[in-house]
Short mmCIF file of C-alpha atoms in Angstrom, two decimals:
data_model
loop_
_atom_site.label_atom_id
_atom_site.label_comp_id
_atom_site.label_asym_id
_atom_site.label_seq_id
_atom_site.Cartn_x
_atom_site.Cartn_y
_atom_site.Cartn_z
CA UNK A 1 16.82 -18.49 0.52
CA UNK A 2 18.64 -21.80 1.28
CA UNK A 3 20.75 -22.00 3.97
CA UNK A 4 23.97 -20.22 2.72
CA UNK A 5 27.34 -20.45 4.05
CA UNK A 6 28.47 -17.18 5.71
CA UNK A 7 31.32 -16.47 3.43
CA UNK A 8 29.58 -16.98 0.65
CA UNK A 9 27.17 -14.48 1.65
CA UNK A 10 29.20 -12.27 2.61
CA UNK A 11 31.30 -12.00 -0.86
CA UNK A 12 27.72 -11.55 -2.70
CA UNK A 13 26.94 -8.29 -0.76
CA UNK A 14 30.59 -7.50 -0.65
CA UNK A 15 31.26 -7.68 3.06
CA UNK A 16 33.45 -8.64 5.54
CA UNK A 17 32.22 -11.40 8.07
CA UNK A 18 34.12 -11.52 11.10
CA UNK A 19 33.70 -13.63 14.04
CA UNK A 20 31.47 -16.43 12.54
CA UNK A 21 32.31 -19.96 12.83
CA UNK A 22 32.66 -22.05 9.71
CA UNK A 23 29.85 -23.63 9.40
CA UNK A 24 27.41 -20.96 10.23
CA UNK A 25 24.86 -20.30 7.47
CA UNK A 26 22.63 -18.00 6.93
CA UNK A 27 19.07 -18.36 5.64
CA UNK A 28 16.30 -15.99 6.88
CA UNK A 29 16.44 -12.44 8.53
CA UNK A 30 15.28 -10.06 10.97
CA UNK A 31 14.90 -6.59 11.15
CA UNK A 32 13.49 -6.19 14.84
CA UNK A 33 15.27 -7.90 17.37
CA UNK A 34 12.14 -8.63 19.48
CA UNK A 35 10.90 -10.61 16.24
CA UNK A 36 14.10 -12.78 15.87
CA UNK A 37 14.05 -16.33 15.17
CA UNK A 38 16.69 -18.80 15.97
CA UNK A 39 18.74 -18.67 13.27
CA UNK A 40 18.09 -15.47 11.56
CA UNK A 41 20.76 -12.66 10.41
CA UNK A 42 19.89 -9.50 12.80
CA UNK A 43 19.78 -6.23 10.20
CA UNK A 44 21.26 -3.46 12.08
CA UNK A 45 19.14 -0.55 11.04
CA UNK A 46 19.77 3.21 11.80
CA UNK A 47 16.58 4.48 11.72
CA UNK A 48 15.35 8.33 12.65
CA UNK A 49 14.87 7.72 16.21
CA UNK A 50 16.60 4.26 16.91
CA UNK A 51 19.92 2.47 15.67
CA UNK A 52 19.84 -1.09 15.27
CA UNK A 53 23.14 -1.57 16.61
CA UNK A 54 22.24 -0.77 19.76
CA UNK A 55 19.66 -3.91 19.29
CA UNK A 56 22.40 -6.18 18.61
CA UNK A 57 22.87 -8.17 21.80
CA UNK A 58 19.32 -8.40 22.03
CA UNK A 59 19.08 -10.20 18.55
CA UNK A 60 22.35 -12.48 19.63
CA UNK A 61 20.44 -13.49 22.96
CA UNK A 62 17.14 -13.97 21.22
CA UNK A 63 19.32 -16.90 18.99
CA UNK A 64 20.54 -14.71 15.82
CA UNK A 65 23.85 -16.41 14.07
CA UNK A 66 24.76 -12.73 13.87
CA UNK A 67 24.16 -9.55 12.32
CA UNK A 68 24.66 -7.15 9.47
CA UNK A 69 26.21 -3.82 10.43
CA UNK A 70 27.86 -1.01 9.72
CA UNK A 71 30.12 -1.23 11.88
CA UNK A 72 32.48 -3.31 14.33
CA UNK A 73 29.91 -4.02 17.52
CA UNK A 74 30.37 -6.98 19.83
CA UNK A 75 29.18 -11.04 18.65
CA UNK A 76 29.42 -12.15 15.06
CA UNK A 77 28.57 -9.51 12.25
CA UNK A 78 28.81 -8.75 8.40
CA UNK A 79 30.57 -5.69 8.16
CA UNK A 80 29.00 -3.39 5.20
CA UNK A 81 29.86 0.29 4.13
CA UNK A 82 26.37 0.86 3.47
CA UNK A 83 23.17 -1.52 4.44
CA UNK A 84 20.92 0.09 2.21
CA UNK A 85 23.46 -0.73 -0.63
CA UNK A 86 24.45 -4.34 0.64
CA UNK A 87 21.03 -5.32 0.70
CA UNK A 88 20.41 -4.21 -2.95
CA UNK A 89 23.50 -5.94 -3.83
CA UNK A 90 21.97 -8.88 -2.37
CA UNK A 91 18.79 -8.90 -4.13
CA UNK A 92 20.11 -8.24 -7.46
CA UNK A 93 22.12 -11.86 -6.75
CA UNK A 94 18.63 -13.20 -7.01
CA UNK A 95 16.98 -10.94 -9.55
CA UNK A 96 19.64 -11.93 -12.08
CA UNK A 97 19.37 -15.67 -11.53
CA UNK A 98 15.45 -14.97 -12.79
CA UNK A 99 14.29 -14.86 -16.31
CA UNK A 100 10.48 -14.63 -16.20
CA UNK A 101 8.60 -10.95 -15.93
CA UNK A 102 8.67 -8.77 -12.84
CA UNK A 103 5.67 -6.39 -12.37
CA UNK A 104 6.25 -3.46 -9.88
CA UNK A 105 3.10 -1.39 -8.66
CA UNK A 106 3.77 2.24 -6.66
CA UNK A 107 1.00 4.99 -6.09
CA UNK A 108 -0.24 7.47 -3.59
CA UNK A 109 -3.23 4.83 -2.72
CA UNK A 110 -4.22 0.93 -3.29
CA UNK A 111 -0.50 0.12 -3.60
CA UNK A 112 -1.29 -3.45 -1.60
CA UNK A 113 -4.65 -3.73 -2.89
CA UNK A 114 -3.67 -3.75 -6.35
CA UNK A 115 -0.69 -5.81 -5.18
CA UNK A 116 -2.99 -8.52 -4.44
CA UNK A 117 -5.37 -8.53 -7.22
CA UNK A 118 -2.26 -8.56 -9.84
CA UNK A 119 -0.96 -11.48 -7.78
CA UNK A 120 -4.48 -13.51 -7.95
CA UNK A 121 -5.36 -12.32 -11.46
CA UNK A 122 -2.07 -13.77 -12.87
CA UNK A 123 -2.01 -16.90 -11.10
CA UNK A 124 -3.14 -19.01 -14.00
CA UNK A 125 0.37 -18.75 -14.96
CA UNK A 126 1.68 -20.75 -12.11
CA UNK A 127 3.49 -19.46 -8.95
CA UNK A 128 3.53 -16.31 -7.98
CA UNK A 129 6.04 -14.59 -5.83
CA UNK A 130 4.17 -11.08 -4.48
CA UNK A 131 5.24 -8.59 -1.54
CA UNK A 132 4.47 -9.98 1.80
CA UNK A 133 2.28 -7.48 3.10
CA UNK A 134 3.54 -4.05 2.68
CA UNK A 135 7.33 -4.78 3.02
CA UNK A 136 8.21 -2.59 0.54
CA UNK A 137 10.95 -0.34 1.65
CA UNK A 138 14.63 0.19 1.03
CA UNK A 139 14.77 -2.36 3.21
CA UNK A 140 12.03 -4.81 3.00
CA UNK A 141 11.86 -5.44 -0.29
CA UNK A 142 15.18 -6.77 -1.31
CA UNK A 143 14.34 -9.27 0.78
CA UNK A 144 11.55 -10.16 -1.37
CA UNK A 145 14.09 -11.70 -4.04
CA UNK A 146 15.79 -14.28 -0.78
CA UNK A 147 12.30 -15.91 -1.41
CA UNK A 148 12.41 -16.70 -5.06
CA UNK A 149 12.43 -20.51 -5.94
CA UNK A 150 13.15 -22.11 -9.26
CA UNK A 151 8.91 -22.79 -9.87
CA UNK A 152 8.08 -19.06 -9.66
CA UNK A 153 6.81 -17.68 -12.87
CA UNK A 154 6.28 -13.81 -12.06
CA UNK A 155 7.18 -11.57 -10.07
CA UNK A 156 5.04 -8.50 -8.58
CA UNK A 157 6.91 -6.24 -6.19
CA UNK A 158 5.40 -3.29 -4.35
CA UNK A 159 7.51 -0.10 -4.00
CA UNK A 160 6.91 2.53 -1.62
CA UNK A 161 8.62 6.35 -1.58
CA UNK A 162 8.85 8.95 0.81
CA UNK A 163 11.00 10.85 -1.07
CA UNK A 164 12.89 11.44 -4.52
CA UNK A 165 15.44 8.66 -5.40
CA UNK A 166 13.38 5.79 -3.58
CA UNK A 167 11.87 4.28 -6.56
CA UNK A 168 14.99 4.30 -8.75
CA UNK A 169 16.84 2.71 -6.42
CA UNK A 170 14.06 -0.25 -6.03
CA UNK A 171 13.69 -0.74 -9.53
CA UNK A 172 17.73 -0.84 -9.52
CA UNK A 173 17.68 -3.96 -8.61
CA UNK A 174 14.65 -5.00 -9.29
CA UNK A 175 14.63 -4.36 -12.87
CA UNK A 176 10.48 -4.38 -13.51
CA UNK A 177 9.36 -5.24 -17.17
CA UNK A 178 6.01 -4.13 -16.05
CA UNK A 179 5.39 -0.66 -13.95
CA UNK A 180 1.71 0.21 -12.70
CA UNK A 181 0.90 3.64 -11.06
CA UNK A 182 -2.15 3.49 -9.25
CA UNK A 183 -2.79 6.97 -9.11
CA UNK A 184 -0.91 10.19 -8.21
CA UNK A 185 -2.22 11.70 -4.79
CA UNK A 186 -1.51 13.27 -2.21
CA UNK A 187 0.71 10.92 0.14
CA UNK A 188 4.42 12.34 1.23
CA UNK A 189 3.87 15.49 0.14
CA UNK A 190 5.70 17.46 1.98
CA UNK A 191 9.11 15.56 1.28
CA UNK A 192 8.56 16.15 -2.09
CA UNK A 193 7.05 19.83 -1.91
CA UNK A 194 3.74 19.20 -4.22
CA UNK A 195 1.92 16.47 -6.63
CA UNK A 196 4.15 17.17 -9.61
CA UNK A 197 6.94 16.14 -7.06
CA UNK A 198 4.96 13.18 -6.14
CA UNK A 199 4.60 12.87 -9.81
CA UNK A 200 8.61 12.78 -10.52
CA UNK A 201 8.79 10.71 -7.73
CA UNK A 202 6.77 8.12 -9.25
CA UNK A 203 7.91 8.66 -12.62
CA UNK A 204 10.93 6.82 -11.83
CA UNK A 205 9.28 3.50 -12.07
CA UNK A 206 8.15 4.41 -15.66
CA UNK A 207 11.72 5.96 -16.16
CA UNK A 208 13.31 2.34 -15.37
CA UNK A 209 11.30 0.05 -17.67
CA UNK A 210 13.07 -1.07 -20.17
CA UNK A 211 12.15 -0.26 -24.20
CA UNK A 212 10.31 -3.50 -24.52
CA UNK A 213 8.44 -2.98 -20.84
CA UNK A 214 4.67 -1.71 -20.35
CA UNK A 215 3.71 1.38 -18.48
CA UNK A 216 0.15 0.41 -16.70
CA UNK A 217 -1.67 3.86 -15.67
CA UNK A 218 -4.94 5.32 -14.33
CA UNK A 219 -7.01 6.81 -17.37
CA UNK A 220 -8.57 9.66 -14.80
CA UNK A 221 -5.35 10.67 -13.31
CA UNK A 222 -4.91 14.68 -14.59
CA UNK A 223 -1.00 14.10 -14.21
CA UNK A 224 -1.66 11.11 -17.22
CA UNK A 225 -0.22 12.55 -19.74
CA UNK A 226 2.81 14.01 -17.70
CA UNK A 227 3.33 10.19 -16.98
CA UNK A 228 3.09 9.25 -20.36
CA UNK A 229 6.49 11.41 -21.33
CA UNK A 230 8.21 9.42 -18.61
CA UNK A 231 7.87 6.40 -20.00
CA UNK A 232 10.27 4.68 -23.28
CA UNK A 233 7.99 1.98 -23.85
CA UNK A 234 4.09 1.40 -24.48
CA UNK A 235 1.40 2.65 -22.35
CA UNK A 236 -1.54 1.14 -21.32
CA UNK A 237 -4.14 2.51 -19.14
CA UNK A 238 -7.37 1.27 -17.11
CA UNK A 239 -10.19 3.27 -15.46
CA UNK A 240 -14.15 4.08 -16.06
CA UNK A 241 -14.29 6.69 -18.83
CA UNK A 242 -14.21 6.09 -22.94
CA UNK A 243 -10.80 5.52 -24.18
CA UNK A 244 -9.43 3.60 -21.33
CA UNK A 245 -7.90 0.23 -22.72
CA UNK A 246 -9.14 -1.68 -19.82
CA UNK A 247 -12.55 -0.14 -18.77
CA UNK A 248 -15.21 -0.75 -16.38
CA UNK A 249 -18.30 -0.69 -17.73
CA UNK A 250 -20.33 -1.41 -15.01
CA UNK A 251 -19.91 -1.48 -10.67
CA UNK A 252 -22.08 -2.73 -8.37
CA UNK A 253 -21.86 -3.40 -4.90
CA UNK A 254 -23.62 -6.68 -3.95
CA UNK A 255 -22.94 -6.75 -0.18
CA UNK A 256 -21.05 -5.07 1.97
CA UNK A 257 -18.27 -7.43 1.48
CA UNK A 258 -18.07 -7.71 -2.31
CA UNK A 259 -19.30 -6.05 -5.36
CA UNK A 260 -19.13 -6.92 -9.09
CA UNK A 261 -17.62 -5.15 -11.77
CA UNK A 262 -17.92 -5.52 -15.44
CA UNK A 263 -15.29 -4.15 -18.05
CA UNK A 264 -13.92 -4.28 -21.39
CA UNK A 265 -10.02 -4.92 -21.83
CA UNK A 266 -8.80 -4.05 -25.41
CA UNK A 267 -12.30 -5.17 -26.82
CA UNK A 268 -12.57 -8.10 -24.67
CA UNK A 269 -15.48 -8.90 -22.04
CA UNK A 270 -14.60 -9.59 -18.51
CA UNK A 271 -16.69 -9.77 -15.31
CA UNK A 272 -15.40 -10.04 -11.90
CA UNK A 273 -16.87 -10.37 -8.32
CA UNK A 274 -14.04 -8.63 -5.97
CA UNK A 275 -14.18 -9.18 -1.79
CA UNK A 276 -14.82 -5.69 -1.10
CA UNK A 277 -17.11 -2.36 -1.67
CA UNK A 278 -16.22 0.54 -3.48
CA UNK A 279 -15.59 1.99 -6.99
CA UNK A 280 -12.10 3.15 -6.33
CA UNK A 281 -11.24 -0.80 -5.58
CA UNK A 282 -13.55 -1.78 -8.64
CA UNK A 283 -10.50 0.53 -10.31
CA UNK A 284 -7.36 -1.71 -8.81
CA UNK A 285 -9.49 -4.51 -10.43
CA UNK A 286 -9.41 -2.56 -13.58
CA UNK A 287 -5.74 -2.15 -13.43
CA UNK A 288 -5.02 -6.37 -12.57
CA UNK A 289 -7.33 -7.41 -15.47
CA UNK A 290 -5.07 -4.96 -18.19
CA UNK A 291 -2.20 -5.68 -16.25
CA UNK A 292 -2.95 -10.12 -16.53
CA UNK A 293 -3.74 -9.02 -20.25
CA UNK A 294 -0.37 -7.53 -20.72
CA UNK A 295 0.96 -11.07 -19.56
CA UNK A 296 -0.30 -13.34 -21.89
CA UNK A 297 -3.56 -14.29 -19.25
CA UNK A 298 -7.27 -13.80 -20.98
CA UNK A 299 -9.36 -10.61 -19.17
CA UNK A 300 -12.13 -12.94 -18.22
CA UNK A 301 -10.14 -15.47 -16.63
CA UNK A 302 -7.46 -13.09 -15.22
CA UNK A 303 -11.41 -11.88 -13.96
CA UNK A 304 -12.49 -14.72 -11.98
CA UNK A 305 -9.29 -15.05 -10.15
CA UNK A 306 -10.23 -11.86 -8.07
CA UNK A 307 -12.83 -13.72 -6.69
CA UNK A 308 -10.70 -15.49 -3.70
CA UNK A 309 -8.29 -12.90 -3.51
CA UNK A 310 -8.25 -12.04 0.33
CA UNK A 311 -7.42 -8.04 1.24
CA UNK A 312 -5.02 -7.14 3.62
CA UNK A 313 -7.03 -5.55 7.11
CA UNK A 314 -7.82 -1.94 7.30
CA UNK A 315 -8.53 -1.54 3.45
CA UNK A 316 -12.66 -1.35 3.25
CA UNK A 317 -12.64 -3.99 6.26
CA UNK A 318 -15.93 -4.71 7.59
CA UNK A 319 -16.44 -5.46 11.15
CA UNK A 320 -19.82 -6.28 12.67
CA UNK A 321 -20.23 -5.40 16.13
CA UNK A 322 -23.34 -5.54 18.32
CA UNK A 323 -26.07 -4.97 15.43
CA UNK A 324 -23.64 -2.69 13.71
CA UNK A 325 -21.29 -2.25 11.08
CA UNK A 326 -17.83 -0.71 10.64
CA UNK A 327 -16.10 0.15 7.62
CA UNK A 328 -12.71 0.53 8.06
CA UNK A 329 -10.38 2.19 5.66
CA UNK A 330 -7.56 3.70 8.03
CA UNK A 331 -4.51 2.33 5.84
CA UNK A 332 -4.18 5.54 3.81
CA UNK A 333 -5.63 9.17 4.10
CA UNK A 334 -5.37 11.64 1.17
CA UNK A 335 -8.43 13.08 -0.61
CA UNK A 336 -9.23 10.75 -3.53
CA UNK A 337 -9.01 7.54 -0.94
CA UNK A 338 -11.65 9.71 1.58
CA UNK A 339 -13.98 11.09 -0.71
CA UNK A 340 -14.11 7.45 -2.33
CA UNK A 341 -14.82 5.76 0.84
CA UNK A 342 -17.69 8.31 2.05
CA UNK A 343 -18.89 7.50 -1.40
CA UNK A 344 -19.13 3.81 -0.71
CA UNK A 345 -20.87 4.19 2.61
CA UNK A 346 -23.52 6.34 0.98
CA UNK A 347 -24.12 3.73 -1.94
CA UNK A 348 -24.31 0.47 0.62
CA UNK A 349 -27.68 0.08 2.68
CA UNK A 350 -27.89 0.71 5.68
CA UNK A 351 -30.84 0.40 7.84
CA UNK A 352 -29.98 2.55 10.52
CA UNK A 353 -28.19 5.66 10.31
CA UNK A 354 -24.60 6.55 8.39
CA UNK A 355 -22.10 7.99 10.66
CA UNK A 356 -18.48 8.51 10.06
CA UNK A 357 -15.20 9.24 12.19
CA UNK A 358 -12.98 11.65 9.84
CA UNK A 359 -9.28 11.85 10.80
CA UNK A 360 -7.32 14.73 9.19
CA UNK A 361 -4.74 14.01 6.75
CA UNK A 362 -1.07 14.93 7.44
CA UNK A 363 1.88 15.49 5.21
CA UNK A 364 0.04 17.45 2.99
CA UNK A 365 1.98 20.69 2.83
CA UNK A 366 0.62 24.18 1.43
CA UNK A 367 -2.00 21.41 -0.09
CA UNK A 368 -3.43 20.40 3.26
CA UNK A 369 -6.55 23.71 3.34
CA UNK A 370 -7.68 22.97 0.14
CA UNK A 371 -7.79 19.25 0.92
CA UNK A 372 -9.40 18.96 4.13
CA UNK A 373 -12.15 21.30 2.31
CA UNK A 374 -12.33 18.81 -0.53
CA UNK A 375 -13.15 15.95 1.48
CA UNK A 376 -15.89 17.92 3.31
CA UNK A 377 -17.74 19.10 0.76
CA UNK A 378 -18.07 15.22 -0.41
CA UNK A 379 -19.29 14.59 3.17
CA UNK A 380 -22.11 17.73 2.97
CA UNK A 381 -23.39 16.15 -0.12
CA UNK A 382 -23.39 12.19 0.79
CA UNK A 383 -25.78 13.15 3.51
CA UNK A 384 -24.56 10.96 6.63
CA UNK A 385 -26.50 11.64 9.83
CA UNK A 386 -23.28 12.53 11.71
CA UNK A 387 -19.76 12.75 11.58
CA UNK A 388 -17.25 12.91 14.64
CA UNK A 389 -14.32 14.98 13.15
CA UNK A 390 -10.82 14.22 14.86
CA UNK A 391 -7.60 16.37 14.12
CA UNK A 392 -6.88 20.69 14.24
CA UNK A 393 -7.53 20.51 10.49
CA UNK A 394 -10.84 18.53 10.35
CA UNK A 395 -12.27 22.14 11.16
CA UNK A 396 -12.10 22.96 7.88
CA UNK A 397 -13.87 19.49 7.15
CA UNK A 398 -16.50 20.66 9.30
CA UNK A 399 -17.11 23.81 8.06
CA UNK A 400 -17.28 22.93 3.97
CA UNK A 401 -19.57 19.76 4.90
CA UNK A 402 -22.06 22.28 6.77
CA UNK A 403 -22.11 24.60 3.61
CA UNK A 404 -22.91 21.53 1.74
CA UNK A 405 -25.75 20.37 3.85
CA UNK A 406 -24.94 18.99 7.12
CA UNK A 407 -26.06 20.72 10.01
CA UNK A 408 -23.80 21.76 12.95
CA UNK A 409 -26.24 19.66 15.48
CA UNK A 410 -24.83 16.13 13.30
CA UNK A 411 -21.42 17.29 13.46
CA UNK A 412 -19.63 17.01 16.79
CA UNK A 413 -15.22 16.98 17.35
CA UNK A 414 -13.32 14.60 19.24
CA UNK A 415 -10.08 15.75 21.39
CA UNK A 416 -8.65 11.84 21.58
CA UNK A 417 -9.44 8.84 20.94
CA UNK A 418 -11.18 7.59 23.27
CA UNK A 419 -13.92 10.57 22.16
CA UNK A 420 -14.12 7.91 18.94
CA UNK A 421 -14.42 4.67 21.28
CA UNK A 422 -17.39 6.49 22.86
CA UNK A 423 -19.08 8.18 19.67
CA UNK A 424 -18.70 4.09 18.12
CA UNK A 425 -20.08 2.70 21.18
CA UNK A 426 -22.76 4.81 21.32
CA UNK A 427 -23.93 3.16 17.96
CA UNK A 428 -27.46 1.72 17.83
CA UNK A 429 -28.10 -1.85 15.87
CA UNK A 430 -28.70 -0.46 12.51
CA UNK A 431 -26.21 1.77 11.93
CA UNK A 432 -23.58 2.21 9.92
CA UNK A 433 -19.98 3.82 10.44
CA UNK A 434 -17.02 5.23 7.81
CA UNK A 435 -14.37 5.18 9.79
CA UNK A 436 -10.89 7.11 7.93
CA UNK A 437 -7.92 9.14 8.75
CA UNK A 438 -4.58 9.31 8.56
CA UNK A 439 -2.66 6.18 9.51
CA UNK A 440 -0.93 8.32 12.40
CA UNK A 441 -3.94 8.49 14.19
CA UNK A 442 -4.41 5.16 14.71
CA UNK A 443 -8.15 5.24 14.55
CA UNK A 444 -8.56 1.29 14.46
CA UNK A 445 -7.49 0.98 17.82
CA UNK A 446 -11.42 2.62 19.01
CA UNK A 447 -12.25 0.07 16.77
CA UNK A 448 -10.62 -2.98 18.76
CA UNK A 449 -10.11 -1.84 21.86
CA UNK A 450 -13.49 -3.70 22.94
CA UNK A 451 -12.35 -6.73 21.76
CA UNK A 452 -8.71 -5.91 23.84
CA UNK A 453 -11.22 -5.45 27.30
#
């Protein structure tokens, strides 16, 4: 955003601005006072267990011009009824100024991923402005539209929910011409009581695409055609099987970094090399190439753009480590995204043995038996030479992978995590380790912690 004066500001997300001097202007933000920069506006946000406001003097001393609030607190502020609101208010300034198409991508799992690949695989049309990271909350990703310049040609915003209501109001004010579901999981589960609430949830996207919009969805999802009667515009839809419009046709892995997949998009060849393993990412690829088709670029070049896309960390990362390799996919946790990755360790070779560290997987609700049993019976049948189960509900892991073939000597439980520094350190040069569970856990920090010694 350029530097804005604060009155100005101010009137576009209808606040008051008291204390400022004249010629302060605003042009960049914070939202955690120990990450202010000289010049920033401090956002003052009550969260569950801490309230910005009390962060305020903090942010002032660290060199914010002020902050936004909701109410009167000591230094210069922008007072707002509602933050939330004010900083929707504030985005839609920006949307409205922009003319080209904005893609928006939600899901249960590969939200980023996807993210990224859409980005890359629609670069031939010039700039692109994409979600930093995964700033895509109620209130990260207004913040998104401060960034937009006069060069950008897309847009591709990623929108997360916890809840019902989330998505509408990001596509409020984002106003998508393009909505992609990546799949409908598991993820939130209990704020929304089951999948078809997870399903409504995401729905909204679908819901806010306008008549003339495109509805990008997973061909193997079994809520597919729920999704379909969400949506007032054409659907388009990407995955492995016959009848997918986009559809890989072949997956590969060639290392442990990258694999290359080979697909058809309404009739049209494309090939693409992707930096990572696995055949649920090979899918995300799947949904760029349809989604690059749907804006004007060609499959195979939209294709070869994937190429140099670089994947945020956690997502299939590999890390080599004394004669050993780690796979680490501890961003998300739900069934689909476990039994996937436990796939992709069994496919990649490995000249020592396959091990795994299995997290549970929270926020599941009355859903969280029957999933935990899901993802062991994948584990029973992939055949890995030992797994270190960590979580009270990775018993029920346990026991389905031994009635599908493990044996209870491979199997072993860890009570913290430094049980999961030791069972990775104990790994002999050769070997191979999954290691996945809920992002709670914070398993990658057994991963790094040699590296923080």
């Amino acid at each position: 955003m350029n530097a804005t004066p604060v009155a100005e500001f101010a009137a576009w997300i209808e606040g008051q601005a008291v204390g400022f001097d004249q010629q302060t202007q605003i042009s960049s933000f914070a939202l955690d006072s120990s990450s202010v920069r000289p010049g920033d506006l401090f956002l003052a946000i009550r969260g569950a267990r801490v309230d910005g406001h009390e962060f305020v003097p903090a942010a002032l001393s660290a060199g914010a011009v002020g902050a936004m609030t909701e109410m009167p607190v000591d230094g210069p502020y922008i007072l707002v009824d509602n933050l939330v609101h004010a900083l929707a208010k504030l985005a839609g300034h920006f949307r409205d100024q922009f003319e080209g198409p904005v893609i928006a991508i939600t899901g249960s799992a590969g939200k980023t991923t996807t993210k990224e690949f859409i980005a890359g695989a629609i670069s031939p049309m010039g700039s692109i402005l994409k979600t930093q990271g995964n700033r895509n909350s109620e209130y990260t990703a207004p913040l998104l539209w401060t960034d937009l310049e006069p060069g950008h040609k897309a847009v591709v915003i990623e929108m997360a929910m916890r809840g019902f209501n989330q998505i509408a109001h990001l596509a409020s004010f984002s106003k998508p011409s393009v909505g992609v579901i990546t799949n409908i999981g598991y993820a939130h589960m209990e704020m929304v009581g089951s999948r078809h609430g997870i399903a409504v949830a995401k729905g909204e996207l679908l819901e806010a695409l306008p008549s003339y919009g495109t509805a990008v969805l997973w061909f193997e999802d079994d809520m597919l055609e729920w999704l379909r009667l969400w949506a007032n515009c054409s659907v388009l839809t990407f995955g492995y099987e016959d009848g997918a419009d986009c559809r890989i046709t072949s997956y590969r892995a060639l290392t442990w970094h990258s694999s290359v997949v080979e697909g058809t998009c309404n009739g049209r060849p494309w090939e693409a090399q992707i930096p990572a393993a696995g055949r649920h990412i090979a899918v995300n690829a799947a949904a760029a190439v349809l989604t690059a088709d749907v804006m004007g670029v060609d499959p195979a070049m939209a294709a070869l753009q994937l190429k140099s896309v670089v994947l945020p960390p956690m997502r299939m990362e590999v890390i080599e480590r004394r004669g050993t390799t780690i796979l680490l996919d501890n961003y998300n946790a739900s069934p689909p995204s476990m039994i996937a990755a436990i796939e992709t360790l069994a496919e990649l070779p490995v000249s020592g043995r396959r091990l795994a560290v299995i997290g549970e997987m929270r926020e599941l609700g009355e859903y969280t038996e029957a999933a935990h049993r899901s993802v062991g019976v994948a584990l029973g049948e992939a055949h890995y030479d030992k797994v270190l189960f960590y979580g009270p509900s990775t018993v029920l892991t346990a026991e389905e992978a031994i009635r599908h073939g493990m044996t209870r000597a491979s199997i072993a439980m860890a009570n913290s995590i430094d049980d999961v520094e030791s069972f990775l350190d104990e790994m002999q040069p050769g070997d191979a380790a999954l290691v996945k569970g809920s992002r709670a856990l914070e398993l990658e920090n057994a991963v790094h912690r040699e590296a923080q010694h």
